[in-house]
Amino acid sequence: MTQSKWQSLLVPVLSVIVGLLFGAVIMLLFGYNPVDGYQALLEGALGTPFNIGQTLRAATPLIFTGLGFAVAYTAGFFNIGLAGQALFGWLVSVWVGLAMLDSPKWLVLPLAILAGALAGALWAAIPGILKAYFDTSEVIVTIMLNYVAVYIADYLIRNVLTDRADATPFVGANASLRTEWLTELTNGSTMHAGFFLALLFAVIAYIFINRTTFGFELKAVGLNKDAAEYAGMNVKRNIIIAMVISGALAGLGGVMNGLGEFQNIFLTNGVAPAIGFNGMAVALLGLLNPFGVVLAAILFGGLMTGGNIMPLTAGIPSEIVDIVIAAIIFFVGANYIITFFLNRRKVRSAVDNEDVIQQGGQEG
Amino acid sequence: MIQTLALIVSSTLVYSGPLIFTALGGVFSERSGIVNVGLEGIMVMGAFGSVIFNLFNADTFGAWTPWLGLLIGGLVGILFSLVHAVATVHLRADHIISGTVLNLVAPSLGVFLTRELFAGKGQTDMIAESFGYANIPLLSQIPVIGDIFFKSTSLPAYVGILSAFVVAFIIYRTAFGLRLRSVGEHPQAADTLGINVYLMRYIGVLLSGFFGGVGGAVLAQSISLNFSVSTIAGQGFMAMAAMIFGKWNPVGAMGAALFFGFAQSLAVVGSQIPLISSIPSVYLQIAPYIITIIVLVSFVGRSQGPAANGTTYVKSK
């Protein structure tokens, strides 16, 4: 047991290393110096208090979308719609902030955050209901809803929130997640209090999945729907609720963009927010464990923050970071390649316990 | 009236061409038991390959450039889909995760290479030789029908429609097709009969890479006319939906692709059609996506794909 636990931790660590090596090979192939590249990346991510602040700020929405993916995946639901759900959370939170410019902060901020979570939850409920009652492929439905969300958001920004402008005005200080001490501590970075909210939600998610009856039911449904049904669990309800929670978390991820980083919302130009797919990557790298999600999100936040600086300091296109991220997820997904080599060593040393049990079972 | 109909038909064909090819690719992959969510990413790479080929070789090949571009797009698609094949067949990766990796990496890789080739620019120039509109000889002479269906129309879409019948013949009437289907339905049984499960699955995925790449190349060379990060916007997933709607049957998938192409074209030519022009454009923009969902819910229901679709087959020793 302890060995398999150690082994499962090895998968993400080795995946990150191999992914970075893969990025280095690409850089070499195109005539860049990978040492310069990664040095620029590291400096950009952690070099100064400002950069550290930016890294943690970039990690904040990813923690939320990562947790969202993990909760849905626990119930066997592949939520690729995080981007659309986050976009609606972002839009609605900014909308509430702009509508209540004169109200006190204790009222506006919680209300805007809640409204954003609700928007994400409702948008995610659609594929949840369709999956539960019609067994419709959630992969296609959530992707389609991403595009719908993009067009609706662009329409609302141009025609309802503004008079044909490309971006809304900024929300007031009464709806902002930024705090003076965090900004000062990090030399004027856009880090905001949402980071601590994200950590809090990681703890809540951990307790929810591992220590409540409800989390147990979600896991049961995810592992075997039919067995869960036979054991008397309401599978349909569980799938829908898992999606609603997942969407609420993704919506909160969008709120972090709206009330934390940007303080407004602007036209998407047909591309859903990147925190959606990156959240999925973070969840897979974090092995769907809430604390793993936090660590993976901080790593990705650093990669993205540093990656933005790479073109300026090392002349390397920032897309290389996206390629590294995709490579990392590839190796996490194809972890058989890692376990294969580990198991070969094990088999050579002793007969595997599992084999004995299997053989015994077959003979009896 | 005939003019309006001809406009609807020709724009439907333009937009369904890429979906038809890609959906056929999906049929090959899923019939062999490998779910291919990565069709979207494969289309991106096919679009990229064809546009680059087109930009650099238009002077040499003239009007034939886009057709050769299709082949290049298909070859790039094969290379790219090899990643998915290795991951799902030999490395036992989750099919959806592996496919999603293709989707994640393709736009970044395409833009990265574009920056390398065009001095840091994130999108390519416009291609000189595109598919445009063509008349089909003889058929376009037929009165009325010829005007609607065969004059100034999209040739690649017709090639796609014909391909659907060829693919259907391959899958249902040849030994290769039977082996491919048996591997997707019951790999253990197929293995017992001496069929190389791994090889068949590789062929299935690589064929989906070829057709998906061709689909992306058709789109890039007839609609977007350049390559950028948003050249492919969900068409790969739409093609997947078309394949499911068509119940994993090549001809059915082609029909569904035509329908989705029609829905997509409305957002573009809707303003020129009398009744539809009064609808706000946002409804037309979201229509193809909403229609895809409605179709999946109401027509497909619990329709079953190949029995072993999405599973990893491990050959026992």
XYZ file of C-alpha atoms in Angstrom:
681
model
C 0.000 0.000 0.000
C 2.697 2.449 1.001
C 4.697 1.463 -2.032
C 1.823 2.084 -4.442
C 1.183 5.427 -2.749
C 4.818 6.371 -3.210
C 4.599 5.189 -6.771
C 1.527 7.285 -7.509
C 3.338 10.356 -6.208
C 6.231 9.541 -8.489
C 4.021 9.777 -11.579
C 3.303 13.529 -11.431
C 6.854 14.379 -10.361
C 8.414 12.380 -13.185
C 5.827 13.738 -15.622
C 6.826 17.309 -14.792
C 10.509 16.479 -15.253
C 9.947 14.652 -18.543
C 7.629 17.446 -19.732
C 10.284 20.069 -19.023
C 12.909 17.928 -20.801
C 10.561 17.661 -23.779
C 10.277 21.458 -23.817
C 14.073 21.690 -23.722
C 14.336 19.391 -26.735
C 11.859 21.570 -28.668
C 13.864 24.671 -27.750
C 17.081 22.999 -28.917
C 15.448 21.914 -32.173
C 14.519 25.500 -32.975
C 17.875 26.935 -32.052
C 17.090 28.342 -28.619
C 19.197 27.775 -25.568
C 17.043 25.806 -23.106
C 19.194 26.852 -20.150
C 18.568 30.518 -20.964
C 14.920 29.703 -21.545
C 14.330 27.961 -18.244
C 16.395 30.529 -16.395
C 14.138 33.244 -17.817
C 11.135 31.128 -16.853
C 12.342 30.695 -13.277
C 13.243 34.369 -12.886
C 9.901 35.362 -14.338
C 8.021 33.064 -11.992
C 9.878 33.538 -8.714
C 12.629 36.135 -9.225
C 11.098 39.018 -7.295
C 8.273 39.477 -4.759
C 6.262 40.983 -7.623
C 6.760 37.882 -9.765
C 5.866 35.584 -6.866
C 2.698 37.601 -6.381
C 1.841 37.234 -10.060
C 2.478 33.489 -9.890
C 0.152 33.031 -6.913
C -2.433 35.238 -8.604
C -2.255 33.077 -11.750
C -2.614 29.955 -9.574
C -5.739 31.251 -7.804
C -8.390 30.636 -10.513
C -6.662 27.363 -11.468
C -7.162 26.030 -7.939
C -10.898 26.638 -8.303
C -11.269 25.186 -11.797
C -8.971 22.296 -10.832
C -11.125 21.493 -7.793
C -14.179 21.762 -10.031
C -12.782 19.211 -12.441
C -11.771 16.902 -9.583
C -15.232 16.906 -7.979
C -16.979 16.088 -11.267
C -14.391 13.441 -12.140
C -14.925 11.780 -8.759
C -18.488 11.097 -9.879
C -17.248 9.834 -13.255
C -18.111 13.018 -15.130
C -15.554 14.508 -17.522
C -16.281 18.233 -17.229
C -14.560 19.935 -20.170
C -17.009 22.816 -19.817
C -15.050 24.519 -17.040
C -14.113 27.357 -19.399
C -17.712 28.282 -20.208
C -18.786 27.940 -16.578
C -15.876 30.149 -15.488
C -16.732 32.707 -18.170
C -20.301 33.040 -16.851
C -19.021 33.292 -13.269
C -16.684 36.053 -14.393
C -19.411 37.881 -16.322
C -22.058 37.739 -13.597
C -19.702 38.764 -10.778
C -18.595 41.842 -12.713
C -22.210 42.546 -13.596
C -23.246 42.508 -9.917
C -20.262 44.686 -9.015
C -21.174 47.254 -11.662
C -24.843 47.250 -10.684
C -24.106 48.013 -7.011
C -21.403 50.643 -7.217
C -22.753 52.584 -4.218
C -23.484 49.760 -1.772
C -21.206 48.806 1.150
C -18.433 46.279 0.559
C -19.715 43.722 3.124
C -22.821 43.397 0.961
C -21.490 43.712 -2.600
C -18.407 41.497 -2.468
C -20.072 38.365 -1.008
C -23.076 38.883 -3.243
C -20.945 39.206 -6.387
C -18.932 36.100 -5.467
C -22.076 34.098 -4.746
C -23.726 35.239 -7.955
C -20.681 34.162 -9.941
C -20.690 30.727 -8.307
C -24.406 30.404 -8.982
C -23.969 31.302 -12.648
C -21.318 28.627 -13.098
C -23.445 26.109 -11.198
C -26.530 26.708 -13.340
C -24.560 26.506 -16.586
C -23.011 23.217 -15.438
C -26.377 21.830 -14.378
C -27.409 21.576 -18.052
C -24.892 18.867 -19.054
C -25.436 17.238 -15.638
C -29.172 16.881 -16.217
C -28.677 15.736 -19.813
C -26.162 13.117 -18.670
C -28.355 11.902 -15.823
C -31.619 11.603 -17.745
C -30.553 11.066 -21.378
C -27.051 9.614 -20.987
C -25.796 12.264 -23.414
C -22.021 12.413 -23.928
C -20.874 15.097 -21.484
C -17.673 15.691 -23.440
C -19.522 16.986 -26.490
C -22.271 18.823 -24.586
C -19.851 20.718 -22.331
C -17.645 21.698 -25.287
C -20.655 22.921 -27.253
C -21.820 24.920 -24.229
C -18.372 26.548 -24.053
C -18.914 28.035 -27.494
C -22.466 29.058 -26.631
C -21.165 30.784 -23.489
C -18.541 32.645 -25.496
C -21.069 34.039 -27.975
C -23.618 34.919 -25.291
C -20.984 36.645 -23.131
C -19.694 38.668 -26.081
C -23.253 39.653 -26.972
C -24.052 40.727 -23.404
C -20.823 42.710 -23.059
C -21.430 44.615 -26.284
C -25.165 45.142 -26.048
C -26.285 44.963 -22.427
C -23.355 45.779 -20.126
C -21.947 48.480 -22.398
C -23.011 50.426 -25.439
C -21.074 48.512 -28.114
C -17.750 48.760 -26.254
C -15.067 46.040 -26.174
C -14.743 46.028 -22.378
C -16.843 46.987 -19.354
C -15.789 49.738 -16.923
C -13.891 48.590 -13.827
C -15.799 47.446 -10.745
C -15.601 49.685 -7.684
C -13.363 49.087 -4.688
C -16.442 47.700 -2.909
C -16.430 44.637 -5.178
C -12.679 44.129 -5.478
C -10.792 41.182 -4.010
C -7.562 43.171 -3.979
C -6.252 44.309 -0.620
C -3.678 46.977 0.061
C -1.392 44.826 2.213
C -1.103 42.066 -0.405
C -0.404 44.583 -3.147
C 2.252 46.283 -1.016
C 3.778 43.000 0.134
C 4.311 41.954 -3.498
C 5.468 45.324 -4.850
C 2.269 46.138 -6.702
C 1.400 42.740 -8.186
C -2.214 41.837 -8.921
C -2.266 39.184 -6.193
C -5.532 39.337 -4.279
C -7.340 37.822 -1.313
C -8.958 35.231 -3.564
C -5.843 33.083 -3.083
C -6.783 32.449 0.546
C -10.368 31.763 -0.450
C -8.989 29.169 -2.897
C -6.935 27.481 -0.140
C -10.038 27.421 2.072
C -12.050 25.763 -0.671
C -9.322 23.171 -1.199
C -9.694 22.152 2.465
C -13.488 22.111 2.178
C -13.293 20.017 -0.986
C -10.933 17.553 0.694
C -13.278 17.117 3.646
C -16.282 16.914 1.346
C -14.846 14.189 -0.876
C -13.089 12.114 1.778
C -15.019 12.627 5.000
C -18.718 12.935 4.169
C -21.371 10.428 3.149
C -22.065 12.540 0.145
C -18.488 12.417 -1.053
C -18.525 8.658 -0.568
C -21.657 8.383 -2.718
C -20.010 10.462 -5.453
C -17.010 8.152 -5.447
C -19.239 5.094 -5.569
C -21.168 6.490 -8.530
C -17.925 7.328 -10.282
C -16.432 3.873 -9.744
C -19.481 1.856 -10.720
C -22.815 3.427 -11.520
C -24.767 0.186 -11.488
C -23.339 -1.007 -8.204
C -24.107 2.381 -6.638
C -27.679 2.186 -7.905
C -28.028 -1.348 -6.564
C -26.743 -0.172 -3.190
C -29.653 2.259 -3.086
C -27.928 5.464 -4.095
C -29.697 7.933 -6.325
C -27.302 7.993 -9.267
C -29.110 10.680 -11.260
C -29.208 13.074 -8.302
C -25.545 12.418 -7.531
C -24.426 13.181 -11.081
C -26.404 16.425 -11.195
C -25.185 17.601 -7.791
C -21.573 16.753 -8.665
C -21.900 18.882 -11.776
C -23.559 21.755 -9.904
C -20.708 21.802 -7.366
C -18.134 21.501 -10.138
C -19.730 24.381 -12.029
C -19.935 26.533 -8.896
C -16.192 26.031 -8.333
C -15.444 26.836 -11.979
C -17.661 29.906 -11.653
C -15.608 30.978 -8.635
C -12.510 30.572 -10.791
C -14.053 33.069 -13.179
C -14.902 35.370 -10.257
C -11.177 35.423 -9.420
C -10.543 36.822 -12.904
C -13.408 39.280 -12.662
C -13.021 40.696 -9.173
C -9.342 39.875 -8.652
C -7.067 40.048 -11.655
C -8.855 42.164 -14.284
C -11.624 43.973 -12.312
C -13.755 43.987 -15.471
C -14.688 41.749 -18.389
C -13.892 42.161 -22.069
C -14.723 40.473 -25.388
C -13.468 36.906 -25.654
C -12.945 37.015 -29.443
C -14.176 33.477 -29.726
C -11.789 31.886 -27.238
C -13.068 30.670 -23.869
C -10.897 31.548 -20.834
C -7.745 29.420 -20.626
C -8.353 28.719 -16.932
C -10.852 26.078 -18.054
C -8.546 23.675 -19.830
C -5.625 24.544 -17.570
C -7.825 23.715 -14.575
C -8.372 20.278 -16.033
C -4.638 19.855 -16.520
C -4.026 20.964 -12.933
C -6.546 18.448 -11.597
C -5.016 15.564 -13.539
C -1.492 16.491 -12.469
C -2.678 16.859 -8.866
C -4.068 13.313 -9.075
C -7.550 14.730 -8.347
C -6.535 15.313 -4.729
C -7.482 18.841 -3.533
C -4.041 19.463 -2.019
C -2.388 18.076 -5.123
C -4.522 20.506 -7.105
C -3.159 23.430 -5.058
C 0.446 22.385 -5.669
C -0.137 21.751 -9.370
C -1.948 25.094 -9.728
C 0.980 26.968 -8.185
C 3.355 25.137 -10.542
C 1.214 26.029 -13.558
C 0.795 29.597 -12.313
C 4.565 29.855 -12.235
C 4.932 28.293 -15.683
C 2.439 30.738 -17.185
C 3.768 33.820 -15.412
C 7.338 32.937 -16.307
C 6.261 31.945 -19.800
C 4.881 35.412 -20.454
C 8.302 36.861 -19.717
C 10.247 34.388 -21.869
C 9.693 36.266 -25.176
C 10.966 39.481 -23.584
C 14.045 38.200 -21.783
C 15.058 35.127 -23.802
C 13.288 35.750 -27.123
C 11.431 32.430 -26.932
C 7.706 32.330 -27.884
C 5.500 31.854 -24.832
C 3.635 29.029 -26.621
C 6.496 26.747 -25.575
C 5.004 26.768 -22.070
C 1.645 25.513 -23.370
C 3.481 22.731 -25.171
C 5.312 21.801 -21.945
C 2.006 21.788 -20.048
C 0.414 19.512 -22.658
C 3.443 17.209 -22.530
C 3.183 16.973 -18.738
C -0.474 15.966 -18.986
C 0.396 13.461 -21.698
C 2.837 11.708 -19.383
C 0.385 11.819 -16.477
C -2.225 10.194 -18.731
C 0.216 7.682 -20.154
C 1.627 6.851 -16.723
C 1.752 3.195 -17.682
C 5.147 3.945 -19.195
C 6.404 4.923 -15.728
C 4.729 2.136 -13.777
C 5.905 -0.357 -16.389
C 9.556 0.275 -15.601
C 8.911 0.347 -11.861
C 6.989 -2.923 -11.956
C 9.620 -4.660 -14.027
C 12.131 -4.042 -11.281
C 9.709 -5.299 -8.677
C 8.826 -8.497 -10.528
C 12.469 -9.361 -10.949
C 13.060 -9.193 -7.210
C 10.101 -11.210 -5.963
C 6.877 -12.842 -7.047
C 4.107 -10.303 -7.076
C 1.524 -10.761 -4.357
C -1.319 -9.948 -6.706
C -0.281 -12.681 -9.125
C -0.451 -15.318 -6.431
C -3.902 -14.210 -5.388
C -5.142 -14.177 -8.955
C -3.798 -17.608 -9.700
C -5.232 -19.028 -6.510
C -8.618 -17.585 -7.352
C -8.629 -19.080 -10.795
C -7.749 -22.536 -9.663
C -10.398 -22.593 -6.932
C -36.200 31.599 -55.039
C -33.767 29.391 -56.932
C -31.040 31.855 -56.110
C -31.792 31.682 -52.379
C -31.896 27.892 -52.483
C -28.628 27.780 -54.415
C -27.036 30.084 -51.840
C -28.206 27.877 -48.951
C -27.070 24.678 -50.659
C -23.654 25.954 -51.671
C -22.850 27.483 -48.269
C -24.119 24.335 -46.540
C -21.708 22.297 -48.662
C -18.807 24.654 -47.932
C -19.322 24.323 -44.195
C -20.080 20.615 -44.147
C -17.049 19.570 -46.213
C -14.612 19.689 -43.268
C -17.150 18.009 -40.976
C -17.775 15.127 -43.405
C -14.090 14.193 -43.705
C -13.444 14.540 -39.990
C -16.549 12.547 -39.048
C -15.383 9.732 -41.365
C -12.077 9.814 -39.504
C -13.976 9.465 -36.249
C -15.799 6.418 -37.627
C -12.511 4.632 -38.387
C -11.067 5.330 -34.960
C -14.123 4.452 -32.898
C -14.951 1.370 -34.962
C -11.544 0.079 -33.907
C -12.407 0.859 -30.277
C -10.409 4.047 -29.726
C -12.372 7.138 -28.725
C -10.809 10.093 -30.494
C -11.665 13.401 -28.788
C -8.493 14.705 -30.380
C -10.132 15.201 -33.780
C -10.274 18.920 -33.046
C -6.515 19.064 -32.518
C -5.897 16.879 -35.571
C -7.950 19.320 -37.657
C -5.826 22.193 -36.316
C -2.626 20.492 -37.416
C -4.120 19.531 -40.789
C -5.182 23.140 -41.322
C -1.727 24.333 -40.339
C 0.076 21.889 -42.643
C -2.090 22.680 -45.645
C -1.817 26.451 -45.218
C 1.974 26.326 -44.920
C 2.215 24.056 -47.978
C -0.168 26.313 -49.876
C 1.748 29.499 -49.032
C 5.105 28.135 -50.130
C 4.040 26.123 -53.196
C 1.196 28.060 -54.800
C 3.538 29.308 -57.549
C 4.642 25.795 -58.469
C 1.339 23.957 -58.509
C -1.135 26.722 -59.360
C -4.773 25.652 -59.129
C -3.789 22.171 -57.925
C -2.212 23.577 -54.758
C -5.263 23.241 -52.457
C -5.814 19.614 -53.532
C -2.209 18.746 -52.786
C -2.680 20.731 -49.585
C -5.382 18.238 -48.608
C -2.901 15.391 -48.890
C -0.317 17.315 -46.881
C -2.950 18.087 -44.254
C -3.819 14.399 -44.134
C -0.182 13.372 -43.738
C 0.343 15.890 -40.937
C -2.826 14.513 -39.343
C -1.422 10.962 -39.515
C 1.821 12.023 -37.837
C -0.039 13.912 -35.136
C -2.535 11.114 -34.468
C 0.366 8.715 -33.977
C 0.739 10.298 -30.520
C -2.830 9.290 -29.678
C -2.330 5.795 -31.070
C 0.829 5.150 -29.048
C -0.733 6.593 -25.896
C -3.995 4.665 -26.064
C -2.829 1.345 -27.510
C 0.601 0.786 -26.000
C 0.756 3.185 -23.053
C -2.784 2.386 -21.878
C -3.681 6.043 -21.403
C -7.266 7.154 -20.848
C -8.598 7.882 -24.335
C -10.228 11.156 -23.367
C -7.155 12.475 -21.564
C -4.900 11.574 -24.478
C -7.306 13.134 -26.975
C -7.530 16.259 -24.863
C -3.743 16.503 -24.875
C -3.880 16.606 -28.685
C -6.412 19.425 -28.435
C -4.272 21.301 -25.910
C -1.035 21.022 -27.817
C -2.230 21.584 -31.391
C -3.094 25.322 -31.275
C 0.053 26.135 -29.268
C 2.255 24.049 -31.545
C 0.672 25.573 -34.649
C 1.129 29.139 -33.421
C 4.661 28.374 -32.182
C 5.658 27.040 -35.608
C 3.908 29.958 -37.314
C 5.984 32.366 -35.229
C 9.123 30.470 -36.239
C 8.228 30.634 -39.933
C 6.837 34.171 -40.141
C 9.156 36.252 -38.004
C 7.157 36.187 -34.792
C 3.687 36.702 -36.272
C 0.931 34.690 -34.608
C -1.010 34.051 -37.826
C -0.078 33.311 -41.417
C -0.709 35.409 -44.512
C -3.738 34.648 -46.661
C -3.261 31.782 -49.101
C -3.212 32.620 -52.812
C -4.856 29.452 -54.144
C -8.067 28.482 -52.350
C -10.877 26.094 -53.274
C -13.361 28.806 -54.146
C -16.488 27.873 -56.065
C -16.563 25.594 -59.093
C -19.103 24.185 -61.536
C -19.362 20.442 -61.889
C -19.186 19.548 -65.605
C -22.323 18.025 -67.200
C -24.337 17.942 -63.956
C -24.411 21.729 -63.809
C -26.180 21.737 -67.202
C -29.315 20.129 -65.734
C -32.045 22.799 -65.488
C -33.027 24.005 -61.965
C -31.336 21.110 -60.108
C -28.037 21.911 -61.790
C -28.416 25.562 -60.828
C -29.110 24.734 -57.187
C -26.715 21.866 -56.555
C -23.920 21.870 -59.087
C -23.194 25.466 -60.110
C -20.589 27.541 -58.232
C -20.427 24.929 -55.506
C -17.840 23.335 -53.214
C -15.952 20.480 -54.844
C -14.272 19.141 -51.667
C -17.713 18.612 -50.103
C -18.733 16.413 -53.039
C -15.479 14.487 -52.720
C -16.374 14.049 -49.028
C -19.861 12.760 -49.871
C -18.408 10.237 -52.311
C -15.761 9.251 -49.749
C -18.510 8.422 -47.266
C -19.835 5.736 -49.595
C -16.326 4.416 -50.214
C -15.671 4.260 -46.471
C -19.004 2.506 -45.934
C -17.985 -0.089 -48.520
C -14.619 -0.567 -46.816
C -16.134 -0.957 -43.363
C -19.066 -3.215 -44.235
C -17.936 -5.133 -47.318
C -14.211 -5.852 -46.983
C -12.185 -8.209 -44.826
C -10.279 -5.238 -43.458
C -13.541 -3.560 -42.397
C -14.748 -6.721 -40.681
C -11.479 -7.015 -38.749
C -11.624 -3.348 -37.767
C -15.165 -3.700 -36.464
C -14.458 -6.949 -34.623
C -11.561 -5.310 -32.798
C -13.887 -2.516 -31.674
C -16.649 -4.893 -30.609
C -14.780 -7.695 -28.884
C -10.981 -7.498 -28.964
C -10.465 -10.746 -27.032
C -12.500 -12.718 -29.543
C -10.764 -11.012 -32.448
C -7.386 -11.808 -30.930
C -8.333 -15.459 -30.551
C -9.088 -15.575 -34.277
C -5.599 -14.337 -35.065
C -6.386 -10.689 -35.739
C -3.661 -8.321 -34.591
C -5.673 -6.091 -32.265
C -2.929 -3.542 -31.699
C -2.225 -3.199 -35.434
C -5.898 -2.750 -36.317
C -6.281 -0.090 -33.653
C -3.201 1.736 -34.904
C -4.649 1.698 -38.430
C -7.991 2.963 -37.139
C -6.433 5.892 -35.292
C -4.025 6.784 -38.116
C -6.886 6.746 -40.640
C -8.788 9.108 -38.355
C -5.648 11.259 -38.356
C -5.625 11.301 -42.146
C -9.308 12.168 -42.521
C -9.241 14.679 -39.663
C -6.194 16.340 -41.204
C -7.958 16.493 -44.576
C -11.003 17.989 -42.830
C -8.862 20.708 -41.275
C -7.179 21.325 -44.628
C -10.549 21.701 -46.371
C -11.669 24.219 -43.761
C -8.452 26.235 -43.870
C -8.340 26.352 -47.664
C -12.007 27.067 -48.318
C -13.219 29.118 -45.311
C -10.540 30.735 -43.136
C -7.883 31.004 -45.916
C -5.111 31.410 -43.344
C -3.955 29.773 -40.123
C -4.413 31.304 -36.689
C -5.260 30.073 -33.216
C -9.006 30.335 -33.943
C -9.076 28.721 -37.409
C -10.706 25.597 -35.961
C -13.430 26.520 -33.472
C -15.198 23.375 -32.325
C -15.610 21.754 -35.747
C -13.728 18.676 -34.549
C -16.234 18.183 -31.755
C -19.108 18.862 -34.125
C -17.742 16.158 -36.414
C -17.661 13.811 -33.418
C -21.278 14.647 -32.676
C -22.109 14.012 -36.341
C -20.464 10.596 -36.091
C -22.546 9.726 -33.008
C -25.715 11.138 -34.605
C -24.946 8.975 -37.636
C -24.669 5.956 -35.325
C -21.041 5.227 -36.281
C -22.159 4.579 -39.864
C -20.117 6.476 -42.507
C -23.123 7.449 -44.615
C -25.146 8.415 -41.557
C -22.233 10.478 -40.260
C -22.028 12.212 -43.637
C -25.729 13.062 -43.518
C -25.390 14.447 -40.006
C -22.351 16.452 -41.086
C -24.409 18.009 -43.893
C -27.017 18.982 -41.337
C -24.442 20.579 -39.021
C -22.888 22.334 -41.998
C -26.301 23.786 -42.777
C -26.649 25.043 -39.185
C -23.191 26.624 -39.306
C -23.779 28.280 -42.655
C -26.936 29.994 -41.384
C -24.848 32.179 -39.056
C -22.887 33.381 -42.077
C -25.390 33.714 -44.917
C -28.462 34.248 -42.722
C -28.376 37.986 -43.328
C -28.930 37.391 -47.047
C -31.971 35.150 -46.602
C -35.257 37.102 -46.259
C -36.953 35.411 -43.267
C -33.823 34.728 -41.262
C -32.205 38.142 -41.616
C -34.507 39.585 -38.936
C -33.146 37.215 -36.237
C -30.378 38.785 -34.076
C -27.010 37.366 -35.083
C -26.201 35.957 -31.628
C -29.005 33.373 -32.024
C -27.612 32.265 -35.369
C -24.102 32.074 -33.905
C -25.099 29.764 -31.065
C -27.563 27.775 -33.197
C -25.144 25.114 -34.534
C -23.916 24.323 -31.022
C -27.416 24.232 -29.507
C -28.690 22.108 -32.407
C -25.826 19.665 -31.836
C -26.899 19.252 -28.218
C -30.582 18.906 -29.079
C -29.765 16.300 -31.711
C -27.641 14.330 -29.258
C -30.403 14.388 -26.667
C -33.459 13.727 -28.779
C -32.399 11.561 -31.692
C -29.491 9.601 -30.360
C -30.656 8.856 -26.846
C -28.901 5.810 -25.542
C -27.606 4.690 -28.894
C -24.688 2.386 -28.416
C -21.358 2.665 -30.146
C -18.937 -0.208 -30.671
C -19.037 -2.384 -27.554
C -15.346 -2.103 -26.664
C -15.124 1.600 -27.547
C -12.914 3.521 -25.116
C -11.387 0.458 -23.478
C -7.758 -0.556 -23.387
C -6.969 -4.009 -24.640
C -4.133 -5.756 -22.876
C -2.939 -8.861 -24.666
C -2.532 -11.652 -22.134
C 0.658 -13.607 -22.185
